[in-house]
Coordinates of C-alpha atoms in Angstrom, one line a residue:
X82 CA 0.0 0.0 0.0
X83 CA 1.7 3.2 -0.8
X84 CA 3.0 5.2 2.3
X85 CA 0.0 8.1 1.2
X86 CA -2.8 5.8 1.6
X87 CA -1.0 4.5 4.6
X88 CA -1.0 7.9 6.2
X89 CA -4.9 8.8 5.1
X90 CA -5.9 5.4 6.6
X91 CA -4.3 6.3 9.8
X92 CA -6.2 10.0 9.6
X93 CA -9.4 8.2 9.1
X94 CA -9.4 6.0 11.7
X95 CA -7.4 8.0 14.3
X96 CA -10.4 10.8 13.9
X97 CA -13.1 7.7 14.4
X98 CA -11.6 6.7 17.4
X99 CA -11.7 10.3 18.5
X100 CA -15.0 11.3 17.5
X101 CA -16.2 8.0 19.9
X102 CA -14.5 9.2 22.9
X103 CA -15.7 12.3 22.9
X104 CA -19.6 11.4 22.5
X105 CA -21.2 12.7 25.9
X106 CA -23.0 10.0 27.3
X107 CA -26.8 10.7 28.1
X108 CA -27.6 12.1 31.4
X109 CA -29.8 10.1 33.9
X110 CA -33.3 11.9 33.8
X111 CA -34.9 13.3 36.7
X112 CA -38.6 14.7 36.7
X113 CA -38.6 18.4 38.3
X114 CA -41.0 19.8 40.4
X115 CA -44.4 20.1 39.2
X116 CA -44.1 18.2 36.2
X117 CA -43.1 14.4 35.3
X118 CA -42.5 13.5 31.3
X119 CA -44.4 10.5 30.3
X120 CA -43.2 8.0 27.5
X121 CA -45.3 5.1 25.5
X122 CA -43.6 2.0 26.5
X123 CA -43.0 1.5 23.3
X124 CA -41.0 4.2 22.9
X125 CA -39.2 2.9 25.6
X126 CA -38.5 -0.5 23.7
X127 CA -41.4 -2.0 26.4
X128 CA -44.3 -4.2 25.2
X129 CA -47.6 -1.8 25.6
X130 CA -50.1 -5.2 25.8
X131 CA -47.7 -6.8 28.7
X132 CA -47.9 -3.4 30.4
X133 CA -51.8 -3.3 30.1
X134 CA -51.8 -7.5 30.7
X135 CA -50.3 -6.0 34.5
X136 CA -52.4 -3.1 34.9
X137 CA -55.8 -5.5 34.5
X138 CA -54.1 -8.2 36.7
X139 CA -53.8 -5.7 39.3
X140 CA -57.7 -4.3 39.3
X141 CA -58.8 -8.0 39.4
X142 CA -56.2 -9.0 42.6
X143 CA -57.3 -5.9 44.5
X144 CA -57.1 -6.6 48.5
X145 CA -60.1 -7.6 50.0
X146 CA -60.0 -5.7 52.6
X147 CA -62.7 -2.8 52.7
X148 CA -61.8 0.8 51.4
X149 CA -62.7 2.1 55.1
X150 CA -59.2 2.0 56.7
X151 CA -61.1 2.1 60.2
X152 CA -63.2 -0.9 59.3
X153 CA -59.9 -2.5 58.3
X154 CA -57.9 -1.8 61.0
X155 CA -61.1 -3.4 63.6
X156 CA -60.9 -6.7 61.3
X157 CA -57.0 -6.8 61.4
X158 CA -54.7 -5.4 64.4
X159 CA -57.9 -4.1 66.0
X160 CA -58.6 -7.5 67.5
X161 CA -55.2 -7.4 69.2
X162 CA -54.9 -6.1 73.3
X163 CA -54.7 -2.1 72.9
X164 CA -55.8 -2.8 69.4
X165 CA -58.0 0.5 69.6
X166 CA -57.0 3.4 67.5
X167 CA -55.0 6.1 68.2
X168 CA -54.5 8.1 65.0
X169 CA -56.1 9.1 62.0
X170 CA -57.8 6.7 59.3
X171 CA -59.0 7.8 55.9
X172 CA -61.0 5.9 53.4
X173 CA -58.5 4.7 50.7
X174 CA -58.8 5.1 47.0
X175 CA -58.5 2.1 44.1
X176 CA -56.1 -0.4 43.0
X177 CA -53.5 2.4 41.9
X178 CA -49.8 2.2 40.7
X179 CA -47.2 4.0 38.9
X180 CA -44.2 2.4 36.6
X181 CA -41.0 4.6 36.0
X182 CA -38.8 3.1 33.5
X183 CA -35.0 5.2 33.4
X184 CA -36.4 8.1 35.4
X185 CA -39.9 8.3 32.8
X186 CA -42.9 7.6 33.7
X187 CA -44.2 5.0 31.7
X188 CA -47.5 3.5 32.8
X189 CA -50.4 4.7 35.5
X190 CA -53.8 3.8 36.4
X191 CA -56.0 4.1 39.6
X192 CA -55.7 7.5 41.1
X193 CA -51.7 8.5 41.2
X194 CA -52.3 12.1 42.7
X195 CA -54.5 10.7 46.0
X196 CA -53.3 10.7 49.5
X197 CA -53.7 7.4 51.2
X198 CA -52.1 5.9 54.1
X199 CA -49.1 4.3 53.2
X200 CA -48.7 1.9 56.2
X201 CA -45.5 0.8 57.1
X202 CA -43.8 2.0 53.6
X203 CA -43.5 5.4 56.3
X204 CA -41.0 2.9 58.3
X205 CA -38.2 3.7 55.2
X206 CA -38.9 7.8 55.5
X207 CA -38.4 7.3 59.2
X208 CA -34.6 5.1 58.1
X209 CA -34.3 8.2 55.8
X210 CA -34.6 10.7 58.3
X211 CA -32.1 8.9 61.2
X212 CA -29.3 8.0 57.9
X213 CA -29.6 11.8 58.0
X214 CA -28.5 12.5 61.5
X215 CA -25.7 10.1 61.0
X216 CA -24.7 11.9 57.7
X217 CA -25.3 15.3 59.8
X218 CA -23.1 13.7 62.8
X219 CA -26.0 14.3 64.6
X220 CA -25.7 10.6 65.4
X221 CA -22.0 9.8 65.4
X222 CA -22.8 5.9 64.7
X223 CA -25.2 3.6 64.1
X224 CA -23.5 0.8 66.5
X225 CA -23.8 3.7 69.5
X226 CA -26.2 3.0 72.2
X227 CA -29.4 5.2 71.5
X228 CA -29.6 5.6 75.7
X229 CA -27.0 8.1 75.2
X230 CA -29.2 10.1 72.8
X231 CA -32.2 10.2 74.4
X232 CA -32.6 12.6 77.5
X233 CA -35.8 12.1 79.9
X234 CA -38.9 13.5 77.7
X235 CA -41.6 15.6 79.0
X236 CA -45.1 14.8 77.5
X237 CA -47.0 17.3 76.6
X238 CA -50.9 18.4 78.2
X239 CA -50.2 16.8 81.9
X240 CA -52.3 18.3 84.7
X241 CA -50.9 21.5 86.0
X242 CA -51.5 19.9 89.6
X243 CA -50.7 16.2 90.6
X244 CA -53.2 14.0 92.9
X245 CA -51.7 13.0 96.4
X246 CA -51.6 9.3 94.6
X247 CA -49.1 10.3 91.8
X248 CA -46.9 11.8 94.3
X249 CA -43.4 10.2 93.6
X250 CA -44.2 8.6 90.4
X251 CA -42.3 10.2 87.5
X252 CA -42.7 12.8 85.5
X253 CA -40.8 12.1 82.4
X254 CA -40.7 9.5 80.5
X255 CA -37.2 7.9 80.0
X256 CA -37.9 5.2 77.3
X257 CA -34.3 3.7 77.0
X258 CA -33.4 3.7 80.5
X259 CA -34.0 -0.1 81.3
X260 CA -31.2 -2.0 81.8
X261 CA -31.9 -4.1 78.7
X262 CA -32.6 -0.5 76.7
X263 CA -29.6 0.6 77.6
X264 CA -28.1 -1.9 75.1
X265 CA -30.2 -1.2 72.6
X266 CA -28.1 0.4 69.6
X267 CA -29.4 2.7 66.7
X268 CA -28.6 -0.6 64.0
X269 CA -30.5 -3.0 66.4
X270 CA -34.1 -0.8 66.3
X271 CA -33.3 -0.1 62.6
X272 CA -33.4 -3.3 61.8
X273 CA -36.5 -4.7 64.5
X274 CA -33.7 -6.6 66.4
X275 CA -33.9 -4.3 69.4
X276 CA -36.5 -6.8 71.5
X277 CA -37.3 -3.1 73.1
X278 CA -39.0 -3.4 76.0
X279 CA -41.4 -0.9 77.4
X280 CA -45.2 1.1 76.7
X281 CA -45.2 4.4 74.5
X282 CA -48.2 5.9 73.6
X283 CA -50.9 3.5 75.2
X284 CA -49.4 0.5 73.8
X285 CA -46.9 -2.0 75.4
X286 CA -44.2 -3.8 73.2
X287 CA -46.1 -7.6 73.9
X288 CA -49.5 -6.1 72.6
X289 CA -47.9 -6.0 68.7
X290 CA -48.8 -9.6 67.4
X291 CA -48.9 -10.9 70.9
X292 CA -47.6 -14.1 71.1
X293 CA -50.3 -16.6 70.8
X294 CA -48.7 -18.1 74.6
X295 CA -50.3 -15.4 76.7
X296 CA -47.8 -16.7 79.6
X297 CA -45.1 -15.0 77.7
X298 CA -46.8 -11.3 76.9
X299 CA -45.3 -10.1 80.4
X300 CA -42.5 -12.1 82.3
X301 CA -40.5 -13.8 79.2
X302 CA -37.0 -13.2 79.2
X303 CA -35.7 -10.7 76.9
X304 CA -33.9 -11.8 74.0
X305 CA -29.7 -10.6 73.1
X306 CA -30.3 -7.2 71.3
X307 CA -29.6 -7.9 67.3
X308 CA -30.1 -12.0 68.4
X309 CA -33.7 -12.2 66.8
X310 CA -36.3 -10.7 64.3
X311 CA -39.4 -9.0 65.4
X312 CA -41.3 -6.8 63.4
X313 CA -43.1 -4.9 65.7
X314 CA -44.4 -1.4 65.6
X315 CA -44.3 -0.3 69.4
X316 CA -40.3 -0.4 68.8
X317 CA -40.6 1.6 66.0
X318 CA -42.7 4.2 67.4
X319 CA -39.5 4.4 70.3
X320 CA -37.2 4.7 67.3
X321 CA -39.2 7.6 65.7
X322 CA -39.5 9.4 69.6
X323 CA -35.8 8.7 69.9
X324 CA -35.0 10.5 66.4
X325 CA -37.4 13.2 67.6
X326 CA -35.0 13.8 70.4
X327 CA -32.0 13.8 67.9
X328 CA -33.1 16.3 65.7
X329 CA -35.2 18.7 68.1
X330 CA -37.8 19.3 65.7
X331 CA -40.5 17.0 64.0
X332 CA -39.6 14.2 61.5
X333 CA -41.9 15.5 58.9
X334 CA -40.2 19.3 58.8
X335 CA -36.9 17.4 58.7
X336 CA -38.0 14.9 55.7
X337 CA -39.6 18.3 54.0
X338 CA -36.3 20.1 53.8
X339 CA -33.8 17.3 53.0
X340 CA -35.4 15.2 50.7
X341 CA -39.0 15.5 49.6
X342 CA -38.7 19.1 48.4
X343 CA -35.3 18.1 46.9
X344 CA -37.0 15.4 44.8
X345 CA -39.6 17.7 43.8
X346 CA -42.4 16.1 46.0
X347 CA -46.0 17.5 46.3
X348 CA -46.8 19.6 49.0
X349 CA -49.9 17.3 49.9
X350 CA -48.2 14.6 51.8
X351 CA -48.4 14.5 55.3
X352 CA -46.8 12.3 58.6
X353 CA -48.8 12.1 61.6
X354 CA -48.2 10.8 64.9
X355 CA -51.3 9.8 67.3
X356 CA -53.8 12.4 69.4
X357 CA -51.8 11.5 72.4
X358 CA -48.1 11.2 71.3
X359 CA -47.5 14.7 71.7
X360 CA -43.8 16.2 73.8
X361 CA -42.6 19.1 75.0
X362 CA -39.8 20.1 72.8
X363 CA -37.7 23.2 73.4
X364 CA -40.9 24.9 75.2
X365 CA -42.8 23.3 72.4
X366 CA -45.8 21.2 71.7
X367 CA -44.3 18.6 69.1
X368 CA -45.9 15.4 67.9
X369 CA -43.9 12.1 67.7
X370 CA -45.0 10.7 64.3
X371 CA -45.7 7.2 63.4
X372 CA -43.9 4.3 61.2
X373 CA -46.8 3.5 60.1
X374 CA -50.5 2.8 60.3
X375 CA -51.0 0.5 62.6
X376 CA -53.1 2.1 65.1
X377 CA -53.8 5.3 62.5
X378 CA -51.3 8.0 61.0
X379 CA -48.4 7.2 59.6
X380 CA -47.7 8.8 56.1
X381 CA -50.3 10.0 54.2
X382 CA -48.9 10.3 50.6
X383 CA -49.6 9.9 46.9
X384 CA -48.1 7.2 44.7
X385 CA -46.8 9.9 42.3
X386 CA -44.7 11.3 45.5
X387 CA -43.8 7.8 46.4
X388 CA -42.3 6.8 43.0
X389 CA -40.1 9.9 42.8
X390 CA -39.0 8.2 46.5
X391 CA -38.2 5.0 45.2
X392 CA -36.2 6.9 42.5
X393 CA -33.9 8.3 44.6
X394 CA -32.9 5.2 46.2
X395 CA -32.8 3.5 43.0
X396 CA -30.3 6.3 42.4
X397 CA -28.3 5.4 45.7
X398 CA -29.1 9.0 47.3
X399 CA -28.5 10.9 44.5
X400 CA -30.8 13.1 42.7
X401 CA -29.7 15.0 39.7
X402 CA -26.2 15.2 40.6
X403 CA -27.2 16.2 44.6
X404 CA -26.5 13.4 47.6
X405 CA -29.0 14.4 49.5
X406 CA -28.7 10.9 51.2
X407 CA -24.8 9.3 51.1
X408 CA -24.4 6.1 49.5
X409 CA -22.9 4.7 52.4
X410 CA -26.2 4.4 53.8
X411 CA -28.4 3.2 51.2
X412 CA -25.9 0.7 50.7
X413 CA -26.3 -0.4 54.7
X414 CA -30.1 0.2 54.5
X415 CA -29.8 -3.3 51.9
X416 CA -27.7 -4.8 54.1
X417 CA -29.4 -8.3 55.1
X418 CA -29.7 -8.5 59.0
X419 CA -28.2 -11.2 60.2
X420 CA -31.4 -12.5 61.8
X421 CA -33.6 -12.2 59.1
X422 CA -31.7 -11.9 55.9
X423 CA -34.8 -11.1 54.1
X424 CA -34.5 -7.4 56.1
X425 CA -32.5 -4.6 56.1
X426 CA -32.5 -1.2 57.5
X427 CA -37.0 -0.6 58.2
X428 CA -38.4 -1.1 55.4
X429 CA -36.4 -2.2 52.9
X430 CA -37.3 -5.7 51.9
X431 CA -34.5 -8.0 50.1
X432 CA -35.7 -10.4 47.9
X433 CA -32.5 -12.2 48.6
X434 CA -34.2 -15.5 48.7
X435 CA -36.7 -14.8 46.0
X436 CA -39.4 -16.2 47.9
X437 CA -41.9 -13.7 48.0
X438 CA -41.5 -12.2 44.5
X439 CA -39.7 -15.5 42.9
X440 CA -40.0 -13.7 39.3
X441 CA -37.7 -10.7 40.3
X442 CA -33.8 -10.6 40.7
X443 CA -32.3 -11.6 44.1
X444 CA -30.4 -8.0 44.0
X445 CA -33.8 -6.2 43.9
X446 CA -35.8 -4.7 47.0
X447 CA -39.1 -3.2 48.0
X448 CA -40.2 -0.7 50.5
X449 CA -43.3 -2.2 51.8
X450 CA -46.8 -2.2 53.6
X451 CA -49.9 -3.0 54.8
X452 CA -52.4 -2.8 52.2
X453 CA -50.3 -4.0 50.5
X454 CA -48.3 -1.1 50.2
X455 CA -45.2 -1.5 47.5
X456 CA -42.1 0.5 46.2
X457 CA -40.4 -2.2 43.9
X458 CA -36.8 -0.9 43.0
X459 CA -34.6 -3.1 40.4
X460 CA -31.6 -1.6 39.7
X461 CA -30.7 -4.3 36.9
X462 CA -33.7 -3.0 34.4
X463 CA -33.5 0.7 36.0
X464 CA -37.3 0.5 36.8
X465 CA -39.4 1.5 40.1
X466 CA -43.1 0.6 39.9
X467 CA -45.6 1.8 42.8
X468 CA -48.0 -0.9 43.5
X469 CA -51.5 0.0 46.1
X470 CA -54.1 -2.1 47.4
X471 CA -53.1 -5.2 45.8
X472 CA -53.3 -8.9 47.4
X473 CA -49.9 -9.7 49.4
X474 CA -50.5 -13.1 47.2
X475 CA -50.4 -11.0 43.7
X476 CA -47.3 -9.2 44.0
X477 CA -45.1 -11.1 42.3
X478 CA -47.6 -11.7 39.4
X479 CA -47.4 -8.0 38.7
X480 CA -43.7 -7.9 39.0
X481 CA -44.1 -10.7 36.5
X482 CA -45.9 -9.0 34.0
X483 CA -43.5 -5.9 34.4
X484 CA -40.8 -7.5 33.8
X485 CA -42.0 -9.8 31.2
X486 CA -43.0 -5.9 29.2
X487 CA -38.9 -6.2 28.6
X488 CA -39.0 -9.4 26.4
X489 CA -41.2 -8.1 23.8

């Protein structure tokens, strides 16, 4: 080949390799405020019918549960001993979900925009908020003691004047103070393994899905803190009281500024605690929120609010190019707990066995609740999907059809 070919060939291919390396890559797309871009899932390389097969699936395996919320709760967790209501129900909407495919919204049905109780999907906003303080330093770390934390708590609306029969009892509350409590740390009640023992708001600890021996609600032996699983809501309501403390000012003000108006949220969600779970805070009135709805409150949010949640953790804490959560501590909040590898920080679900939702990858994970209540996140097909008031036995025949939309 003669040396001038030689040397245009060279040209040729030297500006080809040049032109590939400097081809931006496509940013990530995040929706802003106020506004969400939609995409046909065929645009999207999806298959519409699969999409639509889900959507049907899920009106036809709505739970059976009644719409009233209050009716609900007297059927369920109602029955149980303190099983009467403390805060707020609402009558919830229809089967309702949202699918975001690479940051676009790609499918929705029911009604996306309504505020309904979320359950215990509240229990990862209230993980949110403490991975905050330790981000902060507010909390210096999660294997600390929360004792240390927590200074004796004065509720709010006691009598002015005490009878001659409370003389000597006390007058603040000092919830990690037993000697068990004390040993309690921040990972342990994070991931239910606390075995917390004590009465907050009208509820003791035993009266959560009592055990069924009722020798064992009030003298058992308490179990090594991070020894054994126990999903139980008293504990959780401690956790949230503890944060409280932590932060001197109320969960939802704190998840306001650092996350949900970051993500470009609605302003229609809203926490709430119970009518009695109020503190004084700093010469205060200041209501300890729920983790969910298990005696009323909780979060009361809309799906659309929910998915851009989901999104950010899909995104590891990072939206559009802001941490407004560190890595570090998504990536613990899907660390398995030792006992219960299924769990990891409240309430991310692992489907590390692939039991409950056998169709979906073992690396994915779901915020969930009552209702049911789901946040799916799958990092490996970029996708978050928003799933309400379908039956616990349907989810994975949803996730199913989603995932099948991929294999047109």
């Amino acid at each position: 080949m003669p040396s001038k070919l030689i040397l245009l060939f060279f040209l040729v291919s030297t500006i080809g390799v040049a032109q590939k390396k400097v081809t931006p890559k496509a940013s990530p797309y995040f929706p802003a405020a106020h506004q969400w871009l939609r995409k046909a899932p065929a645009e999207m390389g999806l298959s519409a019918p699969k999409i639509q097969e889900a959507i049907a699936f899920h009106r036809e395996n709505e739970i059976k549960n009644p719409r009233s919320m209050e009716q609900s709760h007297y059927q369920s967790f109602g029955k149980e001993p303190f099983g009467y209501a403390v805060g707020p129900f609402a009558d919830r909407g229809e089967p309702t979900g949202v699918i975001v495919y690479k940051g676009y919204i790609v499918a929705e049905w029911g009604e996306p925009q309504r505020c309904d109780i979320t359950h215990s999907v509240t229990k990862s906003f209230l993980s949110t908020v403490i991975g905050l303080a330790v981000d902060k330093g507010l909390i210096r770390s999660v294997n600390d003691t929360v004792a240390g934390y927590v200074p004796p708590i004065e509720l709010y609306n006691q009598p002015v004047t005490r009878s001659a029969d409370e003389f000597g009892k006390p007058e603040l509350i000092t919830p990690f103070q037993t000697p068990h409590n004390r040993t309690i740390t921040w990972d342990h009640m994070l991931r239910q393994t606390s075995d917390w023992e004590g009465t907050l708001w009208g509820k003791p600890d035993w009266a959560d899905r009592p055990d069924p021996d009722a020798a064992k609600w009030l003298n058992r032996k308490r179990n090594l803190p991070g020894a054994v699983y126990e999903y139980n809501d008293v504990r959780v309501n401690a956790l949230a009281l503890a944060a409280t403390s932590v932060w001197r000012k109320p969960l939802p003000q704190v998840l306001k500024e650092n996350v949900m108006d970051a993500i470009g949220a609605s302003n229609t969600w809203r926490w709430t605690g119970y009518r009695n779970s109020w503190i004084v805070l700093d010469g205060q009135a200041v209501q300890s929120v729920s983790g969910g709805g298990h005696w009323g409150g909780g979060m009361f949010i809309n799906a659309l609010d929910m998915a851009r949640f989901g999104l950010l953790t899909l995104n590891k804490g990072n939206w559009n190019g802001r941490q407004l959560i560190s890595e570090q501590w998504i990536n613990q909040s899907r660390t398995p707990t030792p006992a219960q590898p299924t769990y990891g920080y409240m309430n991310y679900f692992l489907n590390t066995d692939q039991k409950l939702l056998p169709s979906a990858s073992a690396t994915s994970y779901y915020h969930l609740g009552n209702g049911t209540n789901m946040v799916y996140v799958d990092t490996e097909h970029d996708l978050v999907m928003v799933v309400r008031w379908i039956d616990t036995k349907a989810m994975d025949g949803i996730v199913k059809r989603v995932l099948d939309a991929f294999q047109k």
